[in-house]
Coordinates of C-alpha atoms in Angstrom, one line a residue:
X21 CA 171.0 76.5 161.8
X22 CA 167.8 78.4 160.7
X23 CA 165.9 78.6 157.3
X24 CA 166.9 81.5 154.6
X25 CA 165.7 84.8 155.4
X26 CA 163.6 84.5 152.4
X27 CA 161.3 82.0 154.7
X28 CA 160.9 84.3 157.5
X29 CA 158.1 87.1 158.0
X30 CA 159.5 90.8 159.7
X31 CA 161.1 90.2 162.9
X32 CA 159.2 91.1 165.8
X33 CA 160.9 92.6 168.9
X34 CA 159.0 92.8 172.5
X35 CA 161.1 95.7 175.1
X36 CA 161.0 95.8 178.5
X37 CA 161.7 99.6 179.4
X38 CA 162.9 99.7 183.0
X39 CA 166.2 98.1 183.3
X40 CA 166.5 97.9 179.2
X41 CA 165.8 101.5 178.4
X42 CA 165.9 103.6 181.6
X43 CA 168.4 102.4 183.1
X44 CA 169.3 102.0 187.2
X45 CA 172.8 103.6 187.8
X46 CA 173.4 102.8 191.3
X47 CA 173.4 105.6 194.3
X48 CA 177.2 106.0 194.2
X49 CA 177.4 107.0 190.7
X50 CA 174.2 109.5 190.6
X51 CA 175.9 111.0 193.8
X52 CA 178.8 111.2 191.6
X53 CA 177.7 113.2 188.5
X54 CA 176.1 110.1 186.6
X55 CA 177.1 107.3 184.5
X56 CA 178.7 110.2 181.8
X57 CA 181.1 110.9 184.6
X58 CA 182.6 107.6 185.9
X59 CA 185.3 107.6 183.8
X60 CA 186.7 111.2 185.4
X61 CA 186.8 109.7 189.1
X62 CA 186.7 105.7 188.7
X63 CA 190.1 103.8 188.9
X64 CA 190.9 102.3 185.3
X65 CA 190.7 98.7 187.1
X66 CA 187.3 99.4 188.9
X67 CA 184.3 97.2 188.1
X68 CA 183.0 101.0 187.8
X69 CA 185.0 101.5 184.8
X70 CA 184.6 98.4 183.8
X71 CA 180.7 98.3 183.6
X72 CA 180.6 102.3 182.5
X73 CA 183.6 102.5 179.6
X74 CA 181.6 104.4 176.5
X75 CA 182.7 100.9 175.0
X76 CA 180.6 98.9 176.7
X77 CA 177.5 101.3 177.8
X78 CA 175.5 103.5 175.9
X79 CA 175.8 107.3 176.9
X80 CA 172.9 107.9 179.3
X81 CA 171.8 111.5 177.8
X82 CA 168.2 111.6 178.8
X83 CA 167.2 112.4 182.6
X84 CA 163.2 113.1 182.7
X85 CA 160.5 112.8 184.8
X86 CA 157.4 111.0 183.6
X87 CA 154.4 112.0 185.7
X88 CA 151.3 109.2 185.4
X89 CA 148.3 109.2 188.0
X90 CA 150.2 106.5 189.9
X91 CA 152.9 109.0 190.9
X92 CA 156.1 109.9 189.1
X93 CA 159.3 108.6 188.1
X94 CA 162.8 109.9 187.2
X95 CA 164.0 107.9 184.0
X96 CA 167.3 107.5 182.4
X97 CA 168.1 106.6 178.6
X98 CA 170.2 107.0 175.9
X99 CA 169.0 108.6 172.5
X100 CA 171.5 106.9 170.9
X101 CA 170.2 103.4 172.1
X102 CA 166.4 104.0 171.9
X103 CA 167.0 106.3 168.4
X104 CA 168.8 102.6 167.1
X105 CA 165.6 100.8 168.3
X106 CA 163.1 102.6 166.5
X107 CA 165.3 103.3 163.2
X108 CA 164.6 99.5 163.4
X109 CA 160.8 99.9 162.7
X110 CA 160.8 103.4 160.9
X111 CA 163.2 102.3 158.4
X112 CA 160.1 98.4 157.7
X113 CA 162.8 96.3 159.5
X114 CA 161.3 94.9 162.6
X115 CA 157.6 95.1 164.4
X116 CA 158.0 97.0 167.5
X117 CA 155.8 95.9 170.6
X118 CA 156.0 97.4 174.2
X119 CA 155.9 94.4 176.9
X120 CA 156.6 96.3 179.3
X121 CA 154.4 97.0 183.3
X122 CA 154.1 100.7 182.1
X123 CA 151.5 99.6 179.7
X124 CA 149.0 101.8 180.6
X125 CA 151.7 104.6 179.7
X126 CA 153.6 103.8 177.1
X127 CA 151.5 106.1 174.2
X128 CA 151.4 109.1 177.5
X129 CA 154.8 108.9 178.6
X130 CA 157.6 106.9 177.1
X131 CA 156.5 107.5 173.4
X132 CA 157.0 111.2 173.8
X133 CA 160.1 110.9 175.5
X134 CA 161.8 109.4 173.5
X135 CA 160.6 110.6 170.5
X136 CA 158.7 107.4 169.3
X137 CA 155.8 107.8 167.1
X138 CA 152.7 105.7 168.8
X139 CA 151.3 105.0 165.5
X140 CA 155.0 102.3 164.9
X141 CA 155.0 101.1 168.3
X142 CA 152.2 98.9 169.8
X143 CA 151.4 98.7 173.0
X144 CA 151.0 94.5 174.1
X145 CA 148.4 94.6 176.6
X146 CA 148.9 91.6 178.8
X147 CA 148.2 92.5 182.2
X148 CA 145.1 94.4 184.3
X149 CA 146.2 97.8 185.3
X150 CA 143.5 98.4 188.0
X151 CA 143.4 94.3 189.3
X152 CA 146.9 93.7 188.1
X153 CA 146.0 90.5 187.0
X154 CA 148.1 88.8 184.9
X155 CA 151.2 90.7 186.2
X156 CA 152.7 88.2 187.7
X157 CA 152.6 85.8 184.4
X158 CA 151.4 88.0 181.5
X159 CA 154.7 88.8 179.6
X160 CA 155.7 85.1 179.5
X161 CA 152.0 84.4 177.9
X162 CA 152.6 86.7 175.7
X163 CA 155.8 85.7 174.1
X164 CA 154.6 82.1 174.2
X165 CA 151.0 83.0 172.6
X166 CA 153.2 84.3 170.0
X167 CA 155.7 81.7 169.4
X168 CA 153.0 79.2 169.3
X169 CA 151.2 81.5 166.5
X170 CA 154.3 82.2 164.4
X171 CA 154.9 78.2 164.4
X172 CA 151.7 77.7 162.7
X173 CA 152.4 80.2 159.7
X174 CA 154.2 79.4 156.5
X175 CA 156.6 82.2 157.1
X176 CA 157.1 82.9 160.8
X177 CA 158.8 86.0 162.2
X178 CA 161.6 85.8 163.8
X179 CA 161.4 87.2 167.8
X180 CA 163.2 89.6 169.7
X181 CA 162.8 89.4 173.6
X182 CA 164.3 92.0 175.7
X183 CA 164.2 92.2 179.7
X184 CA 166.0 92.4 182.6
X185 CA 164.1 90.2 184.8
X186 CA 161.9 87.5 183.0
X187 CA 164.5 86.4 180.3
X188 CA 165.9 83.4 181.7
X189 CA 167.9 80.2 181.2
X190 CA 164.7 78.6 182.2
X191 CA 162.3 80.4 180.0
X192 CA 164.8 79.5 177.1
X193 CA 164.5 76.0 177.5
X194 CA 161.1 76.5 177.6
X195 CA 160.7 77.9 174.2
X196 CA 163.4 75.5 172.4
X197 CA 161.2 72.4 173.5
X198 CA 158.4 73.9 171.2
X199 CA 161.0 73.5 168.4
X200 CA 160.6 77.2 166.9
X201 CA 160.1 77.3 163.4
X202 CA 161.6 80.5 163.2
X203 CA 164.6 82.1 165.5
X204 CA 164.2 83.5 168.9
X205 CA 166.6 86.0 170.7
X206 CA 166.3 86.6 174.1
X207 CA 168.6 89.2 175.9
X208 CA 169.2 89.9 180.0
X209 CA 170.3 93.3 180.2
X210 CA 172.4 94.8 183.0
X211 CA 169.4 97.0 185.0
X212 CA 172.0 99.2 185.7
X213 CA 173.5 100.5 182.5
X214 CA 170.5 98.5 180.2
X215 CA 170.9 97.2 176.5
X216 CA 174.6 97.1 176.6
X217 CA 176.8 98.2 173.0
X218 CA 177.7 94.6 172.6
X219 CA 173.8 93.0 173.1
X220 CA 172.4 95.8 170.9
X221 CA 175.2 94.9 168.2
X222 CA 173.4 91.1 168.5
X223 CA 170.0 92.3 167.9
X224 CA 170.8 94.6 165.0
X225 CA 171.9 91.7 163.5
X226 CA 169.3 89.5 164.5
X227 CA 166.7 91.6 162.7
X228 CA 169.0 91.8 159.7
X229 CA 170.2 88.5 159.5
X230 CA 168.1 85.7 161.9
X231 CA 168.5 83.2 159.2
X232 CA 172.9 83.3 160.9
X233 CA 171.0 82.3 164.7
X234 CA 169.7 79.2 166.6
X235 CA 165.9 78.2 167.6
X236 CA 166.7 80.0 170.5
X237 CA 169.6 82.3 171.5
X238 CA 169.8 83.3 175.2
X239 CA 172.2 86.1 176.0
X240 CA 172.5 87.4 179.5
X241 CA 175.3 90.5 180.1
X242 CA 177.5 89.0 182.7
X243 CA 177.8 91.3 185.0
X244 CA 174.0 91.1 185.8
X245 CA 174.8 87.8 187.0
X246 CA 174.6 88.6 190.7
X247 CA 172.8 91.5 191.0
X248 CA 169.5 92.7 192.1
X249 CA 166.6 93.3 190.7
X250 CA 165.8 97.0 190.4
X251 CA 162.6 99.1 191.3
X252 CA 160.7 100.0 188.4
X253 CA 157.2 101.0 187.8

């Protein structure tokens, strides 16, 4: 098990947005009225239902388009989930970093959207937006720059990971063989539905209580198990 609280520094999360935020509802269910709507036409035993019940996924309540020079994008969100997220660092409980490949317009775009002061969230820069360098590798560096910094600290934060593609089983082994001196929670989301009722309930209490967690704690919603991964920015 992990130290007391008392030996940890603020809990740091890095968020992915597409496929943990904006979410990927798949043509069927857009056609259909959108992920609010399942429910009404779904059978009760349909993976449909299954993946969409209120219980499981967030109510999707935002549909906007974010414009950027690059071209523009139709996003999908729920206010609930991403007000949750950033009550997190309003309210002193967690540092709140965007790792996320819409870097360049994360103050521009997403911040406004949601309603997220720019001033709380920090932008990670860890890729080149006109080479892409880095693209490829960059949010991995990151949360392993970090990992190996917070090791080195007499109080270490604890460290929220959130994305649908690059949190792996792999990458968690990875970070337990540097023997974390502080706890580490990495969650898969679902790209289709995002941060899922039941992940978000383990981060909350991640940030409130690490000291209950692992080194490392991997959690990947099952039913992203055998899908693909969607087309973001």
């Amino acid at each position: 098990m992990a130290k007391n609280r008392t030996a940890f520094s603020k809990p740091v999360i890095f968020t992915d947005f597409d496929g943990v935020l904006n979410t990927f509802p798949d043509s069927k269910v857009l056609r259909r009225g959108g992920v609010n709507k399942v429910l009404s036409w779904a059978k009760p035993d349909s993976p449909y239902a299954k993946l969409y019940d209120p219980a499981n996924a967030f109510h999707t309540d935002g549909n906007e388009v974010a414009h950027t020079p690059e071209g523009s994008w139709r996003i999908h969100w729920s206010s609930e989930l991403s007000d949750a997220m950033y009550r997190l660092a309003a309210d002193g409980l967690a540092e709140l970093y965007w790792l996320s490949t819409w870097q360049p317009y994360c103050e521009q775009q997403l911040d406004p959207l949601l309603g997220w002061d720019p001033q709380l969230v920090e932008v990670v820069t860890w890729y080149d937006p006109i080479t892409n360098a880095w693209r490829g590798t960059g949010k991995w560096q990151t949360i392993l720059r970090h990992a190996n910094i917070e090791n080195r600290m007499d109080r270490p934060a604890p460290l929220v990971w959130i994305d649908d593609d690059e949190c792996t089983a792999q990458r968690a082994r990875q970070l337990e063989e540097l023997q974390p001196k502080a706890p580490i929670l990495m969650i898969r989301p679902d790209y289709r539905i995002g941060i899922s009722r039941r992940q978000w309930k383990l981060i909350d209490t991640f940030v409130r209580q690490p000291e209950q967690f692992s080194a490392v704690t991997f959690d990947m919603e099952p039913s992203c198990a055998t899908q693909n991964i969607h087309h973001g920015f």
